[in-house]
Short mmCIF file of C-alpha atoms and ligand atoms in Angstrom, two decimals:
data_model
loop_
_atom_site.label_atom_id
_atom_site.label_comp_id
_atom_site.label_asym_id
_atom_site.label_seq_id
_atom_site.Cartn_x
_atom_site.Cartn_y
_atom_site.Cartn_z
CA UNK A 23 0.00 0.00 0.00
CA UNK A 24 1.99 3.72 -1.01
CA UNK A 25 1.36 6.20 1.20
CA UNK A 26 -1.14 8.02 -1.12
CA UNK A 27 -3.32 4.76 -0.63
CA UNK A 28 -2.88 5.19 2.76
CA UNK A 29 -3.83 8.89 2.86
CA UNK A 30 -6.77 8.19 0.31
CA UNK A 31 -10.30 8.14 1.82
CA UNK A 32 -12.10 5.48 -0.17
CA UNK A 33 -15.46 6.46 1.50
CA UNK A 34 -15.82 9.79 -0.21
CA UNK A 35 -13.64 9.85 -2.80
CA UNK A 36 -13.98 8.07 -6.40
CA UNK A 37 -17.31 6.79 -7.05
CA UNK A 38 -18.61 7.91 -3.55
CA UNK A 39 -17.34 11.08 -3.97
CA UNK A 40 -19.94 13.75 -2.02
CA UNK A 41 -19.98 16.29 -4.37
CA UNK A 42 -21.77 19.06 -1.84
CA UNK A 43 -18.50 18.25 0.55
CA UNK A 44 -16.29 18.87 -2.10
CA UNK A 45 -17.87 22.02 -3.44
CA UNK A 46 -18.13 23.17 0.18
CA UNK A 47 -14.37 22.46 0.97
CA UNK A 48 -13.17 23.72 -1.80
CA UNK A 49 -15.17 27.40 -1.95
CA UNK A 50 -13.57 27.17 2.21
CA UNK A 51 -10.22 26.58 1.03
CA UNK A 52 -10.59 29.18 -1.55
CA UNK A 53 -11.79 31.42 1.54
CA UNK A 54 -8.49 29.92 3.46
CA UNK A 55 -6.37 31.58 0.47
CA UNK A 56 -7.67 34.27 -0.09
CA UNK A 57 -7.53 35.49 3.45
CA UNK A 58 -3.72 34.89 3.58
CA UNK A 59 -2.76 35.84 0.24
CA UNK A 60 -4.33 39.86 1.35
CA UNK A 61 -2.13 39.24 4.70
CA UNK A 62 0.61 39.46 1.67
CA UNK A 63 2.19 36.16 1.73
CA UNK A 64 1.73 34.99 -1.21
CA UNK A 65 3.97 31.78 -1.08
CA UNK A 66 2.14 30.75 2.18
CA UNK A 67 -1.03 30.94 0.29
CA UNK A 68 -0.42 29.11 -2.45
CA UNK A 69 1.28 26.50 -0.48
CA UNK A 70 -2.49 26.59 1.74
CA UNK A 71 -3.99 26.22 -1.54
CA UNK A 72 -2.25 23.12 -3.39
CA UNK A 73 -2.52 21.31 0.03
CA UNK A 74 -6.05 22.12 0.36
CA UNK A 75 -6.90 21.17 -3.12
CA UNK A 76 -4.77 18.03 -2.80
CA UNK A 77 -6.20 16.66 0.52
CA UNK A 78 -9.70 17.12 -1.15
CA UNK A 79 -9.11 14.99 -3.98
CA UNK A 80 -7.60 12.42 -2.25
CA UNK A 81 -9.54 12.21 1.11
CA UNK A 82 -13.12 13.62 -0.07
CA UNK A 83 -12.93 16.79 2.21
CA UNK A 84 -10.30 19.13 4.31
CA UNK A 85 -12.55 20.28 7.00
CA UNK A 86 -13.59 18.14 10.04
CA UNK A 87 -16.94 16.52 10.25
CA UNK A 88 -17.74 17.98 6.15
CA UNK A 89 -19.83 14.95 5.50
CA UNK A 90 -22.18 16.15 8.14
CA UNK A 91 -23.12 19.66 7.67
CA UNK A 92 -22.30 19.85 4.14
CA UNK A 93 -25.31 17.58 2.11
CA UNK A 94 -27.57 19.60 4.39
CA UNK A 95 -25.98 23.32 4.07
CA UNK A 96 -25.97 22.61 0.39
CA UNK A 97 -29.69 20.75 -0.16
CA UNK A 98 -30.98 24.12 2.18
CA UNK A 99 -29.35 26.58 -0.85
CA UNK A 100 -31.76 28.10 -3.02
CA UNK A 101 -30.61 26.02 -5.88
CA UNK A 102 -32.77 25.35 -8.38
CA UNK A 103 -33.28 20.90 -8.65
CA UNK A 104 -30.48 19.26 -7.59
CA UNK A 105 -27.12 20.90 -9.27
CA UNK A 106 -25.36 17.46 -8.47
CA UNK A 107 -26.91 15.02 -9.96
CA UNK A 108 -29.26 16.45 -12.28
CA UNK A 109 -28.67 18.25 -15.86
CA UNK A 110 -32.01 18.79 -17.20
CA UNK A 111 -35.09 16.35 -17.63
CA UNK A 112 -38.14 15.54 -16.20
CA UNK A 113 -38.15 15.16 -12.10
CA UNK A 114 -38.34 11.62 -11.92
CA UNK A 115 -39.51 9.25 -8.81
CA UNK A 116 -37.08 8.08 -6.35
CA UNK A 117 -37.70 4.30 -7.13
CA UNK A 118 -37.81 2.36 -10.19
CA UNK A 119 -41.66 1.62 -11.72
CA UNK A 120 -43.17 -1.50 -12.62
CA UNK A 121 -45.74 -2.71 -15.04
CA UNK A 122 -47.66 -4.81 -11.95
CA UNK A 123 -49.64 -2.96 -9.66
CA UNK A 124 -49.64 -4.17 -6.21
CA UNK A 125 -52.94 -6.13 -6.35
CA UNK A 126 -51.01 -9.20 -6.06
CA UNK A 127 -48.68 -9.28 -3.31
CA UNK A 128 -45.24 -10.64 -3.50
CA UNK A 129 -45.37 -14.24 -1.80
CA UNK A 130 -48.38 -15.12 -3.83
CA UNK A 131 -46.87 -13.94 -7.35
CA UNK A 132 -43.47 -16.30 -6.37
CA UNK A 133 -45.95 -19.29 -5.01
CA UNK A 134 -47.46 -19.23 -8.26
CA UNK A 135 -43.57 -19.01 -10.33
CA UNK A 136 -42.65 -21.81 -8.36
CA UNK A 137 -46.09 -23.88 -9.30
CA UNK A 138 -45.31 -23.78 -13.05
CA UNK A 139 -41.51 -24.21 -12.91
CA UNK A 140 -40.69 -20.57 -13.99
CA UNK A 141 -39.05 -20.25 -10.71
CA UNK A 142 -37.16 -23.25 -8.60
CA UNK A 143 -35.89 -24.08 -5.23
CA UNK A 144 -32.63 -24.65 -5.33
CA UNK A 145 -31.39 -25.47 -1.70
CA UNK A 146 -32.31 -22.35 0.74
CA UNK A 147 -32.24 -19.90 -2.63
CA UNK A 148 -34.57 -19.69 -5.55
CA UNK A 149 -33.55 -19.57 -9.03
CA UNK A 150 -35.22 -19.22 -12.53
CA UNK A 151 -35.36 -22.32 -14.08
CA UNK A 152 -33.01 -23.01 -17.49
CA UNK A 153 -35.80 -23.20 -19.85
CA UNK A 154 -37.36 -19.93 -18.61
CA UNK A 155 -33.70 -18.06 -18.32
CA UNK A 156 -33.17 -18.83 -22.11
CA UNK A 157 -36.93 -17.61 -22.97
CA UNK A 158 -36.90 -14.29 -21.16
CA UNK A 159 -33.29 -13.60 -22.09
CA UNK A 160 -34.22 -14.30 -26.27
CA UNK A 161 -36.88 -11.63 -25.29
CA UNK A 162 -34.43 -8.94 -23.77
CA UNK A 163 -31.93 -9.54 -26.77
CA UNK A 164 -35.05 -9.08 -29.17
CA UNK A 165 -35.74 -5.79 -27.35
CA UNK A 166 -32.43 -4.19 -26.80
CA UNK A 167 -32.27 -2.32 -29.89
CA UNK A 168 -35.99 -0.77 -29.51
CA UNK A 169 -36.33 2.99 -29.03
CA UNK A 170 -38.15 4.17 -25.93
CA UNK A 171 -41.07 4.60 -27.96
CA UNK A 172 -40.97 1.24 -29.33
CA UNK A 173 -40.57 -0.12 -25.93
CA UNK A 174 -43.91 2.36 -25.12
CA UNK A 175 -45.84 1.11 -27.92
CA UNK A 176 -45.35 -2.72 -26.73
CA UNK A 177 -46.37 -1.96 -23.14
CA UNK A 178 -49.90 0.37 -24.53
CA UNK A 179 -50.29 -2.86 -26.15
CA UNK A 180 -50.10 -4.98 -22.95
CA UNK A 181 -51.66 -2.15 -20.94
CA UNK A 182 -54.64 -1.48 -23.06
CA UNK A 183 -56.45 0.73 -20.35
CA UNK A 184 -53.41 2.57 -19.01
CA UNK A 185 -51.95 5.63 -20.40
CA UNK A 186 -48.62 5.22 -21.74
CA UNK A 187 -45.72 7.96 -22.52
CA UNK A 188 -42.21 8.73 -22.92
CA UNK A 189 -40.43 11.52 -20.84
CA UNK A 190 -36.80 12.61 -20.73
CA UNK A 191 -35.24 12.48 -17.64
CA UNK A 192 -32.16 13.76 -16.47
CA UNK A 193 -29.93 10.02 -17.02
CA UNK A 194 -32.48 9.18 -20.02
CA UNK A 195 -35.70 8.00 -21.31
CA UNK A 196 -38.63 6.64 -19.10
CA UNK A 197 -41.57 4.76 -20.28
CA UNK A 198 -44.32 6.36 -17.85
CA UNK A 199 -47.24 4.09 -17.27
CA UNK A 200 -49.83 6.76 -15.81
CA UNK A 201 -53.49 5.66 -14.00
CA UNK A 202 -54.44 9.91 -15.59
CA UNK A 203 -54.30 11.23 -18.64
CA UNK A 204 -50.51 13.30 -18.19
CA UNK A 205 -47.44 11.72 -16.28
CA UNK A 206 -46.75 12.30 -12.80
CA UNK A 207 -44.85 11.35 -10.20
CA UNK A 208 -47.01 8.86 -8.22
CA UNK A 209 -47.03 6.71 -11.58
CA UNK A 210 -44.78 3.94 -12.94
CA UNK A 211 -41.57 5.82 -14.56
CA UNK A 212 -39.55 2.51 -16.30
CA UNK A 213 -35.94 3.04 -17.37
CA UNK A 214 -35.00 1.21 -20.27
CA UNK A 215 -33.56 -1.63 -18.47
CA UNK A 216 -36.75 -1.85 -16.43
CA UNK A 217 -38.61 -1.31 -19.41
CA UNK A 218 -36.53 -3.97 -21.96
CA UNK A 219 -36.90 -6.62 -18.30
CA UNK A 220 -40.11 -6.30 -17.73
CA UNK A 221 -41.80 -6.60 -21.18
CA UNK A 222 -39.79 -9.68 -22.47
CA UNK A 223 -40.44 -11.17 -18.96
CA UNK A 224 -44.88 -10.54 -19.35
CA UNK A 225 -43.92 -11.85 -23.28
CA UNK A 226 -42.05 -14.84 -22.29
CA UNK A 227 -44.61 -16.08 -19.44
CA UNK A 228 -47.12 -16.28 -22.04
CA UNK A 229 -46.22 -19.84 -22.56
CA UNK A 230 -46.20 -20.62 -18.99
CA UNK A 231 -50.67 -20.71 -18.51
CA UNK A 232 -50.19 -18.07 -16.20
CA UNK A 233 -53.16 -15.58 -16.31
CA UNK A 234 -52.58 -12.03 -17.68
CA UNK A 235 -52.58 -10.35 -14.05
CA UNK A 236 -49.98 -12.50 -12.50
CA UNK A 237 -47.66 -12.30 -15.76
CA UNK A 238 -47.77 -8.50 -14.77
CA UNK A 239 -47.29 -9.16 -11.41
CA UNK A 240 -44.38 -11.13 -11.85
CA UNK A 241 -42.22 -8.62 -14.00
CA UNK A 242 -41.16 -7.30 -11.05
CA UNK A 243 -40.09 -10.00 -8.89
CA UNK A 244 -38.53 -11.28 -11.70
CA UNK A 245 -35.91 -8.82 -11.76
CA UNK A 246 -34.37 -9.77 -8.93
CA UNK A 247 -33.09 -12.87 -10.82
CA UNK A 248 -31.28 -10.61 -13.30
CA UNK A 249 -27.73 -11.23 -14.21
CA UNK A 250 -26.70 -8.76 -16.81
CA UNK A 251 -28.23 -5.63 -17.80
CA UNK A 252 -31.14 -5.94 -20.07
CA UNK A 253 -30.02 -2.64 -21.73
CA UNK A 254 -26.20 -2.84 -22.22
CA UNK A 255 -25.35 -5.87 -21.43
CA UNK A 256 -23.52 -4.98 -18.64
CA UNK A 257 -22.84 -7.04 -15.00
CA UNK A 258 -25.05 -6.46 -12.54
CA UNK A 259 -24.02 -6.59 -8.67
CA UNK A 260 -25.59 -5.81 -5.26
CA UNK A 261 -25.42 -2.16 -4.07
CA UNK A 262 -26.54 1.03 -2.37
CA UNK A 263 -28.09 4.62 -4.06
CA UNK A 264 -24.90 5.76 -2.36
CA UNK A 265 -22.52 3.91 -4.56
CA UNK A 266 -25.01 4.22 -7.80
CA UNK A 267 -27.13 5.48 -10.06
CA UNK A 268 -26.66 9.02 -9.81
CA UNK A 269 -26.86 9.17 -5.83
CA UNK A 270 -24.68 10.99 -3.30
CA UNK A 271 -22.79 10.20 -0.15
CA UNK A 272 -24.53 12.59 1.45
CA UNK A 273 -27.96 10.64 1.38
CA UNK A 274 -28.92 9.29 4.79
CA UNK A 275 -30.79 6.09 4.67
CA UNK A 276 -30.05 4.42 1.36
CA UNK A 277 -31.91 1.80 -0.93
CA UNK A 278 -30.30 -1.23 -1.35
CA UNK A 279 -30.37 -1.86 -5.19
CA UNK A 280 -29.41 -4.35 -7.80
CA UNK A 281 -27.47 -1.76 -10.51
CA UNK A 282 -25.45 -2.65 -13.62
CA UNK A 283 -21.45 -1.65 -13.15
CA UNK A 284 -21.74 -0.26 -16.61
CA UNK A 285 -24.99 2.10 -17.86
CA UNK A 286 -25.44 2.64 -13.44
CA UNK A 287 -29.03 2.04 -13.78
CA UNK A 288 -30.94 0.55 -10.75
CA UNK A 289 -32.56 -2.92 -11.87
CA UNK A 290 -34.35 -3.32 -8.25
CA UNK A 291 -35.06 -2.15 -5.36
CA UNK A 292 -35.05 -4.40 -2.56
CA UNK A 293 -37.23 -3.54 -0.20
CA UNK A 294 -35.57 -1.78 2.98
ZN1 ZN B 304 -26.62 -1.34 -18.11
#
């Protein structure tokens, strides 16, 4: 391990960065400088500077306790969205949507996988079964290359009652199933991963006897068995909104997700 290693700060820096900490430490430092460099000496001041600016990109932050008061001193600026993760788009919900509404509940929806070998015990851990694995992942591969408003037009056509649209979002395209006639936030918002998983998984449980309602039902569940992205192909791994898509180190109380390592889209939310 060099010394840099040693001096590096894992927890905030690199992909756990906390942007409001830097921002914070860095306008302080810059206050630091300043200061000194009007008590005329200049060579002290730059030297405050460099190590400043040094010790925030490899440790996350220069002043003590930063991760605490800066997320909050930042989120409580007049700032108009959220000027670290967002560049644009739609506000989009927190979670990621689903085609099934919660009429089913969870236990039943797996109780009935299990029933016609979709899903099988293996041991203490449940896993999809070989036949079904192939069939939903021919259905993903057949998807991949649809726009979002391809993907939209397949799920108006397995959701003839809901109303079905595209909006932009900040990190891309959503397929928005809404119960109203206009988008909004209490409604499903699908990513393209979700989107791509979800319809290939109603379209390859058609085969299985399964009743339209349950097939529904199931998309979500299902995605818990994913093992590359459905989008770009990407591995998939066990994480937190803190480590992924698009959250910040800052955030108190994070999801724990299934994300792909490559496009840093959440696949599922586990529930906390
Ligand atoms: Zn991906």
């Amino acid at each position: 391990m060099s010394t840099l290693d040693r001096f590096r700060n894992p927890a905030y820096t690199g992909e756990s960065r906390c942007w409001p900490c830097t921002v914070v430490n860095v306008v302080l430092v810059g206050g630091v400088v300043a200061g000194v460099a009007l008590l005329d000496y200049p060579v002290v001041a730059a030297a405050v500077g460099l190590v400043g600016l040094l010790a925030i990109w490899a440790r996350g932050y220069v002043v003590p306790y930063t991760p605490r008061f800066a997320p909050p001193l930042v989120a409580a600026l007049p700032l108009p969205g959220d000027p670290f993760h967002a560049d644009g788009g739609a506000e989009v919900p927190a979670e990621d949507g689903s085609l099934g509404s919660d009429e089913i509940d969870g236990e039943t929806v797996l109780t009935r996988l299990v029933e016609v070998g979709v899903v099988v015990p293996e041991g203490e851990d449940l896993m999809l079964s070989e036949e079904f694995h192939a069939a939903w992942h021919d259905r993903m591969e057949q998807h991949q290359d649809d726009s979002a408003e391809e993907l939209a037009a397949v799920v108006r056509d397995l959701l003839p009652d809901a109303s079905v649209s595209v909006e932009d979002g900040a990190r891309g395209p959503y397929v928005v199933v809404s119960a109203g006639d206009t988008a909004s936030l209490s409604d499903a918002w699908l990513t393209r991963p979700v989107a791509i998983a979800e319809v290939a998984a109603v379209e390859a449980l058609a085969d299985t006897g399964l009743d339209e309602q349950t097939r529904l039902a199931a998309a979500e569940p299902l995605r818990t068995f994913l093992d590359v992205c459905p989008d770009c192909g990407g591995a998939v791994e066990v994480t937190t909104t803190v480590e992924c898509c698009g959250g910040s180190a800052g955030a108190t109380d994070p999801d724990e997700v299934l994300a792909c390592t490559e496009c840093d889209t959440r696949l599922f939310t586990f529930p906390g």
